[in-house]
């Protein structure tokens, strides 16, 4: 039936679409640009390499007569509804593809996505899909995902990128050699290095140096607690350390330890950052081991338990996300926070915060391991087997990997939110960078673009990026951690066979929740550290050896 529809669609002859008559405004003009981008390989009026499906293999529009599709998308809090959004409206005019977006807020998206696949009530594609490698394999095995390999003629931009960098292909292909999901690709340092932030205004007010060791950090938090660090006359309202670790679809409790693992010697070689977080690491001999029963991991937990017991960590740290912490920062109540790669989410007092360097631990270890690969995310978007126009969907998504496509995703509309300067560089208008209504850069640019929150198929470079990663402060913050961070190429992007994925899901149901639960209990004092041996004994009764063997096989493939 799909092929018959495609053949019928290919036979339709139309005149020029409504978008073809528009012309782009000059840089800096006030009218929205609706014409095809100048960098397209064909004009909007004359698509090239049109296939039997009626879909142009390159150039714009993608199709001659408007078609409709249905897509599910995770909506980031700062991005307005994708229906009627300037970016999606521009894409509709450029491509002749009209998409009805089912927008689900990030907080409830994973539940909705899982239900959609479980019920097999599939849209044409899922954007910001946030699929783990295990879910990719699961849905592919169920016959619910199209294989990108079969549509490479309709993926000119992603194909070119993979030809130029074999590591990209290696990072997104499943063990069977097939690619089932579109990645988010990134080469900008500011976006790839997550950071920890400390209130520099508080340090200066109290005459404190920047902490560089875990002991100095502890003493700094004590001073924040006891010495009226915010200077409001109330010595009891300061929150030395605010966590943003509210569990979502994947339990984020592990984030409490993430920034400290390198100070205890964990993650120095090939830090594994799978979601759901696997609590596995690779040692100097390329052997995968479990971190959660390692004595060094115990040291991190004991350290955090001490901070918690002495009132240095916000007691809401495991029940709040960044949206709950931002108002506390705005009220100048927070001394330290670990979340994000820039400070834009923090609110009005964000300028008080600067990146804190990687800390040296009690045994002299120091490494910053919270770093992403250039393959920043592998499950950003998938086309389902329910898609009526798969070639068109592939082209629509692939356009995001072109320079003009990434500019549109990240900067929005030429003449409205961005322009080219005299040197030919992309620039955001001043009213975006300095919003008159007090919006942050991310909030202001999101009125025109859809990149915020990540997990969007795009190819981010410094040339096409005007996000907060390019702000002088973000660059300075990144430089603070660069001397001690692992290299982007060291971060494995692990994939699993169908059999491995099925086994791993079974093991994870016991192992990972048990670790998450006890991690919180030990840190909060609900379970005393004297019971650590009992915890590791219970953990040892689970299928740890089989669990690790799956990760070892996957890592060996990635590292080959």
XYZ file of C-alpha atoms in Angstrom:
560
model
C 0.000 0.000 0.000
C 2.831 2.383 0.870
C 4.468 1.776 -2.506
C 1.192 2.369 -4.340
C 0.735 5.654 -2.489
C 4.289 6.652 -3.317
C 3.817 5.821 -7.033
C 0.555 7.729 -7.111
C 2.252 10.626 -5.353
C 5.144 10.551 -7.845
C 2.738 10.855 -10.760
C 1.194 14.055 -9.474
C 2.201 17.149 -11.374
C 1.958 20.506 -9.727
C 3.024 24.022 -10.467
C 5.225 25.874 -8.072
C 4.551 25.499 -4.358
C 3.693 28.545 -2.271
C 7.132 28.588 -0.699
C 8.921 28.764 -4.020
C 7.926 32.295 -4.745
C 9.360 33.707 -1.533
C 12.804 35.251 -1.428
C 15.092 35.641 1.563
C 15.411 39.052 3.167
C 18.765 40.717 3.474
C 20.668 39.978 6.643
C 19.269 42.025 9.457
C 15.879 42.636 7.838
C 12.730 42.214 9.835
C 10.892 39.785 7.562
C 11.068 36.057 8.139
C 12.978 34.069 5.552
C 10.817 31.412 3.955
C 12.840 30.635 0.847
C 15.077 27.643 0.460
C 18.527 28.236 1.940
C 21.194 29.464 -0.427
C 23.400 26.494 0.373
C 20.876 23.988 -0.992
C 22.160 21.843 -3.813
C 19.093 22.677 -5.888
C 16.702 25.591 -6.091
C 13.323 25.349 -4.434
C 11.598 25.291 -7.828
C 13.678 22.497 -9.346
C 14.423 19.457 -7.192
C 17.199 17.227 -8.490
C 17.680 13.466 -8.501
C 13.985 12.858 -7.993
C 13.452 9.171 -7.253
C 10.526 6.942 -8.199
C 9.079 7.681 -4.769
C 8.603 11.301 -5.758
C 11.094 12.403 -3.110
C 14.113 14.456 -4.159
C 17.348 12.848 -3.039
C 18.827 16.294 -2.487
C 17.766 19.894 -2.886
C 14.543 21.544 -1.811
C 11.624 21.123 -1.705
C 11.814 17.520 -0.641
C 8.467 16.775 -2.297
C 6.530 18.696 -4.938
C 3.070 18.471 -3.394
C 2.496 18.943 0.323
C 2.177 15.773 2.357
C 1.214 15.312 5.988
C 3.031 13.342 8.652
C 2.570 12.728 12.346
C 5.436 12.954 14.855
C 5.921 12.559 18.586
C 8.380 14.954 20.231
C 9.697 15.568 23.734
C 9.150 19.281 24.352
C 11.849 21.057 26.325
C 10.500 23.546 28.851
C 11.934 26.644 27.123
C 10.768 25.685 23.615
C 7.187 26.639 22.668
C 4.779 24.189 21.064
C 6.320 22.728 17.911
C 2.974 23.207 16.150
C 3.176 26.688 14.695
C 6.759 27.201 15.919
C 8.765 29.440 13.533
C 11.274 26.642 12.920
C 8.681 24.022 11.982
C 6.739 26.539 9.901
C 9.922 27.389 8.020
C 10.663 23.706 7.468
C 7.133 23.196 6.137
C 7.660 25.917 3.533
C 11.124 24.692 2.598
C 10.206 21.018 2.295
C 6.455 20.833 1.541
C 6.091 18.440 4.468
C 3.436 19.387 7.015
C 3.971 17.680 10.372
C 1.396 17.413 13.146
C 3.436 17.380 16.354
C 2.326 15.521 19.451
C 4.295 17.573 21.993
C 4.855 15.908 25.357
C 6.784 17.734 28.104
C 10.155 16.205 28.922
C 9.033 15.136 32.393
C 6.380 12.781 31.041
C 7.826 11.956 27.656
C 9.506 8.628 28.351
C 6.295 7.187 29.764
C 4.349 8.360 26.705
C 7.019 7.102 24.288
C 7.119 3.680 25.924
C 3.325 3.462 25.801
C 3.282 4.384 22.107
C 5.681 1.576 21.258
C 4.003 -0.907 23.585
C 0.605 -0.262 21.988
C 2.120 -0.117 18.486
C 0.177 3.092 17.844
C 3.167 4.571 16.080
C 3.628 8.013 14.550
C 5.676 8.458 11.388
C 8.717 9.370 13.452
C 9.766 10.295 16.976
C 11.885 13.415 17.533
C 14.014 13.918 20.641
C 13.317 10.217 21.149
C 15.947 9.772 23.897
C 16.347 6.088 23.126
C 19.015 4.101 24.915
C 20.950 1.531 22.861
C 18.912 -1.153 24.587
C 15.611 0.406 23.541
C 16.897 0.897 20.004
C 17.644 -2.820 19.835
C 14.329 -3.726 21.457
C 12.169 -1.699 19.092
C 14.245 -2.720 16.080
C 13.841 -6.375 17.016
C 10.087 -5.809 17.301
C 10.051 -4.547 13.721
C 8.999 -1.035 14.751
C 12.001 0.933 13.452
C 13.169 1.458 9.903
C 16.806 0.732 9.112
C 18.648 3.847 7.991
C 21.050 1.732 5.926
C 18.218 1.101 3.451
C 17.767 4.831 2.845
C 21.301 6.150 2.502
C 20.434 7.723 -0.866
C 18.063 9.951 1.078
C 20.599 10.791 3.791
C 23.203 12.835 1.876
C 24.394 14.854 4.854
C 24.693 12.071 7.429
C 26.302 9.839 4.795
C 28.931 12.488 4.076
C 29.711 12.952 7.769
C 30.148 9.213 8.282
C 32.390 8.945 5.235
C 34.599 11.691 6.643
C 34.695 10.219 10.169
C 34.428 6.453 10.516
C 34.178 6.956 14.279
C 30.733 8.479 13.766
C 29.474 5.383 11.989
C 31.044 3.164 14.661
C 29.359 5.203 17.362
C 25.827 4.941 15.973
C 25.688 1.493 14.342
C 24.230 -1.467 16.190
C 26.315 -4.674 16.426
C 24.482 -6.074 13.387
C 25.895 -3.182 11.337
C 22.529 -1.474 10.988
C 21.699 2.060 12.045
C 18.231 2.492 13.502
C 18.399 5.960 15.051
C 19.646 9.407 14.125
C 22.320 10.881 16.424
C 23.074 14.333 17.714
C 26.617 15.155 16.587
C 28.666 17.843 18.275
C 32.214 19.192 18.039
C 31.892 22.226 20.340
C 33.764 21.855 23.627
C 31.362 24.022 25.592
C 28.482 21.685 24.830
C 30.365 18.469 25.519
C 31.793 19.222 28.959
C 29.332 19.229 31.862
C 30.437 21.422 34.714
C 30.208 22.005 38.427
C 29.544 25.572 39.536
C 30.448 27.452 42.677
C 29.234 30.833 43.867
C 32.268 33.061 43.269
C 30.545 35.997 44.960
C 30.316 33.972 48.161
C 33.965 32.941 47.926
C 35.022 36.564 47.529
C 32.776 37.806 50.310
C 34.270 35.277 52.731
C 37.828 35.712 51.453
C 38.056 32.069 50.355
C 40.228 30.606 47.621
C 38.804 28.353 44.948
C 38.813 24.800 46.371
C 41.038 22.352 44.514
C 40.815 19.247 46.723
C 37.926 17.341 48.262
C 39.040 18.463 51.742
C 39.174 22.116 50.674
C 35.717 21.753 49.128
C 34.384 20.380 52.410
C 35.856 23.311 54.333
C 34.385 25.746 51.795
C 30.909 24.282 52.235
C 31.281 24.610 56.020
C 32.109 28.285 55.587
C 29.103 28.751 53.298
C 26.906 27.201 55.976
C 28.219 29.111 58.984
C 29.453 32.540 57.858
C 26.420 34.243 56.265
C 27.886 33.771 52.810
C 25.097 35.683 51.045
C 25.509 38.643 53.384
C 21.823 39.131 54.179
C 22.295 39.043 57.941
C 20.774 35.587 58.312
C 23.473 32.953 58.902
C 20.984 30.096 58.607
C 19.439 30.416 55.131
C 22.389 29.352 53.000
C 22.290 26.076 51.046
C 25.948 25.135 50.563
C 25.255 22.368 47.978
C 22.008 22.023 46.020
C 21.448 18.796 44.098
C 19.174 18.558 41.037
C 18.833 14.807 41.078
C 15.092 14.127 41.004
C 14.548 10.767 39.297
C 12.924 10.917 35.907
C 12.196 8.066 33.510
C 15.746 6.968 34.279
C 16.715 7.351 37.937
C 19.170 10.266 38.189
C 20.299 9.506 41.738
C 23.716 8.531 40.370
C 24.340 12.172 39.445
C 25.180 12.860 43.078
C 28.400 10.855 42.695
C 29.171 11.662 39.062
C 31.330 14.743 39.617
C 33.429 13.089 42.319
C 34.270 9.717 40.776
C 37.399 11.050 39.073
C 38.696 12.303 42.429
C 38.649 8.716 43.677
C 40.287 7.209 40.583
C 37.168 6.005 38.749
C 36.585 6.730 35.049
C 40.116 7.782 34.141
C 40.402 5.646 31.008
C 37.103 4.986 29.214
C 34.214 6.286 31.335
C 30.978 4.514 30.446
C 27.971 6.829 30.658
C 25.095 4.641 29.536
C 21.506 5.543 30.321
C 20.164 4.051 32.470
C 23.412 4.564 34.306
C 25.161 1.204 34.523
C 27.706 1.741 37.336
C 30.398 0.163 35.171
C 33.863 1.444 34.283
C 36.921 0.337 32.315
C 40.343 0.004 33.941
C 43.847 0.457 32.522
C 43.771 -3.122 31.173
C 40.546 -2.450 29.225
C 38.626 -4.647 31.647
C 35.073 -3.679 32.546
C 34.318 -3.739 36.267
C 31.460 -2.746 38.554
C 32.042 0.536 40.373
C 29.248 0.224 42.912
C 31.025 -2.389 45.059
C 34.491 -0.888 44.635
C 36.217 0.565 47.716
C 36.899 3.787 45.831
C 33.180 4.164 45.141
C 32.592 3.581 48.828
C 34.930 6.486 49.513
C 32.800 8.798 47.370
C 29.617 7.674 49.130
C 31.164 8.114 52.587
C 32.289 11.614 51.646
C 28.812 12.601 50.478
C 27.223 10.987 53.534
C 29.403 13.207 55.706
C 28.334 16.316 53.791
C 24.700 15.306 54.145
C 24.969 14.543 57.868
C 26.512 17.956 58.532
C 23.748 19.822 56.741
C 25.864 20.855 53.780
C 23.632 19.298 51.083
C 20.092 20.460 50.384
C 17.744 17.849 51.827
C 15.574 18.187 48.697
C 18.426 17.178 46.397
C 16.863 13.826 45.492
C 13.355 15.229 45.052
C 14.008 18.368 42.992
C 15.147 19.083 39.460
C 16.875 22.177 38.112
C 13.548 23.998 37.765
C 13.152 23.826 41.547
C 16.763 24.839 42.222
C 16.798 27.864 39.897
C 14.566 30.019 42.171
C 16.827 29.219 45.129
C 19.807 30.396 43.101
C 17.913 33.540 42.078
C 17.306 34.281 45.763
C 21.076 33.911 46.342
C 20.677 30.917 48.647
C 22.934 28.389 46.865
C 26.708 28.030 47.054
C 27.383 25.063 44.752
C 25.485 23.109 42.118
C 26.386 20.363 39.678
C 24.232 20.383 36.544
C 24.502 21.383 32.902
C 27.209 22.718 30.639
C 26.305 26.388 31.089
C 24.652 28.611 33.673
C 21.690 29.785 31.585
C 19.183 27.703 33.531
C 20.115 29.232 36.876
C 18.098 32.436 36.746
C 18.921 35.990 37.707
C 21.923 35.190 39.940
C 23.705 32.964 37.405
C 26.493 35.510 36.929
C 27.626 34.801 40.504
C 28.674 31.277 39.471
C 31.840 30.043 37.807
C 33.110 26.570 37.045
C 34.997 24.819 39.825
C 37.981 22.723 38.710
C 38.173 18.970 39.015
C 39.046 18.142 42.604
C 41.993 16.119 43.798
C 40.848 13.273 46.005
C 42.330 11.850 49.215
C 44.716 9.563 47.295
C 45.908 12.173 44.816
C 43.526 11.211 41.985
C 42.087 13.935 39.773
C 40.123 13.585 36.540
C 36.989 15.179 35.094
C 34.955 12.386 33.538
C 31.552 14.002 32.896
C 32.309 14.462 29.220
C 30.287 13.510 26.162
C 31.476 11.959 22.919
C 31.306 13.814 19.604
C 28.445 11.390 19.055
C 26.640 13.324 21.747
C 23.506 11.211 21.617
C 22.613 8.148 19.579
C 18.840 7.860 19.963
C 17.786 11.368 18.984
C 15.220 10.425 16.336
C 13.751 7.279 14.787
C 11.502 6.657 11.798
C 8.934 3.972 12.495
C 7.662 1.237 10.230
C 4.276 2.989 10.298
C 5.693 5.872 8.271
C 3.786 6.298 4.990
C 6.506 8.394 3.375
C 9.799 6.978 4.700
C 12.044 8.571 2.038
C 10.547 11.988 2.726
C 10.877 11.544 6.486
C 14.525 10.537 6.088
C 15.259 13.624 4.002
C 13.429 15.929 6.431
C 15.474 14.650 9.379
C 18.755 14.491 7.437
C 18.457 18.166 6.503
C 19.351 18.907 10.130
C 22.906 17.682 9.464
C 23.478 20.240 6.709
C 24.998 23.570 7.628
C 21.802 25.451 6.850
C 19.710 22.882 8.649
C 21.767 23.079 11.814
C 21.686 26.889 11.644
C 17.893 26.752 11.488
C 17.697 24.289 14.376
C 20.065 26.288 16.554
C 19.489 29.893 15.531
C 16.040 30.022 14.011
C 14.942 32.394 11.255
C 17.234 34.576 9.179
C 16.269 38.215 9.565
C 14.327 37.555 12.752
C 16.750 35.908 15.154
C 20.019 35.782 13.177
C 21.988 37.407 10.379
C 25.356 37.090 8.704
C 27.926 39.730 9.584
C 30.379 41.368 7.193
C 32.772 38.445 7.637
C 30.080 35.939 6.673
C 29.692 34.603 10.203
C 26.326 33.695 11.681
C 25.280 36.050 14.448
C 22.258 36.298 16.702
C 20.623 39.691 16.857
C 21.265 41.713 19.995
C 17.610 41.490 21.043
C 18.135 37.709 21.241
C 21.448 37.847 23.082
C 20.172 40.559 25.416
C 16.451 40.014 25.581
C 14.630 43.196 26.700
C 12.187 41.122 28.755
C 14.923 39.432 30.767
C 14.861 36.060 29.027
C 18.064 34.058 29.127
C 19.832 33.362 25.845
C 18.418 29.835 25.733
C 14.899 31.089 26.425
C 15.107 33.893 23.873
C 16.544 31.818 21.036
C 14.019 29.064 21.756
C 11.271 31.346 20.514
C 12.825 30.804 17.074
C 14.790 27.541 17.336
C 14.317 24.062 18.821
C 17.776 22.886 19.911
C 17.443 23.566 23.639
C 17.292 20.395 25.686
C 19.370 18.515 23.104
C 18.674 15.148 21.477
C 17.934 16.766 18.103
C 19.467 15.418 14.860
C 22.052 18.073 14.000
C 25.783 18.555 13.380
C 27.008 21.223 15.760
C 30.241 23.074 15.073
C 31.542 26.356 16.397
C 30.766 27.938 13.007
C 27.043 27.251 13.230
C 26.588 27.483 16.983
C 25.498 30.628 18.764
C 24.190 28.856 21.839
C 25.323 29.516 25.375
C 28.336 27.305 24.598
C 29.783 30.262 22.687
C 29.374 32.763 25.519
C 32.700 34.041 26.887
C 31.782 32.771 30.353
C 30.953 29.286 29.087
C 34.226 29.133 27.198
C 36.104 30.272 30.309
C 34.272 27.689 32.426
C 35.139 24.954 29.939
C 38.808 25.927 30.039
C 38.799 25.435 33.811
C 38.049 21.716 33.329
C 39.891 21.069 30.065
C 43.292 20.299 31.661
C 41.818 17.393 33.634
C 39.040 16.058 31.416
C 39.054 12.811 29.493
C 39.156 13.160 25.717
C 35.884 13.083 23.814
C 37.136 10.087 21.831
C 37.613 8.143 25.084
C 33.900 8.066 25.861
C 32.487 4.767 24.549
C 29.200 4.666 22.663
C 28.181 1.120 23.449
C 25.657 -0.910 21.478
C 24.289 -4.371 22.152
C 23.028 -7.273 20.110
C 19.376 -8.217 20.444
C 20.308 -11.152 22.657
C 22.615 -8.991 24.786
C 20.000 -6.283 25.084
C 17.359 -8.741 26.273
C 19.693 -10.226 28.866
C 20.907 -6.820 29.967
C 17.343 -5.621 30.525
C 16.724 -8.547 32.858
C 19.905 -7.948 34.849
C 19.326 -4.200 35.034
C 15.913 -4.699 36.595
C 17.628 -6.052 39.702
C 21.119 -4.594 39.757
C 20.670 -0.934 38.862
C 17.587 -0.199 41.034
C 19.266 -1.920 43.979
C 22.341 0.275 43.605
C 20.279 3.450 43.114
C 18.154 2.734 46.153
C 21.097 2.036 48.437
C 23.121 4.940 47.084
C 20.420 7.315 48.287
C 20.032 5.482 51.581
C 23.754 5.579 52.378
C 24.126 9.260 51.467
C 21.050 10.366 53.428
C 21.914 8.216 56.443
C 18.838 6.035 56.129
C 21.292 3.149 55.927
C 24.524 3.483 57.954
C 27.852 3.024 56.222
C 28.544 0.188 58.663
C 26.214 -1.891 56.497
C 28.294 -1.429 53.348
C 29.630 -5.000 53.475
C 26.091 -6.353 53.795
C 25.108 -4.254 50.774
C 27.979 -5.572 48.652
C 27.241 -9.139 49.753
C 23.654 -8.794 48.572
C 24.843 -7.193 45.355
C 27.211 -10.110 44.813
C 24.279 -12.535 44.806
C 23.000 -10.939 41.620
C 24.200 -11.828 38.110
C 27.100 -9.389 38.212
C 29.499 -11.561 36.195
C 27.000 -12.044 33.377
C 26.054 -8.346 33.530
C 29.684 -7.279 33.168
C 30.358 -9.797 30.393
C 27.771 -8.066 28.212
C 29.427 -4.695 28.728
C 32.836 -6.235 28.132
C 31.756 -7.670 24.787
C 30.237 -4.361 23.736
C 33.275 -2.373 24.834
C 35.631 -4.751 23.010
C 33.649 -4.224 19.799
C 33.700 -0.457 20.245
C 37.421 -0.461 21.028
C 38.417 -2.759 18.162
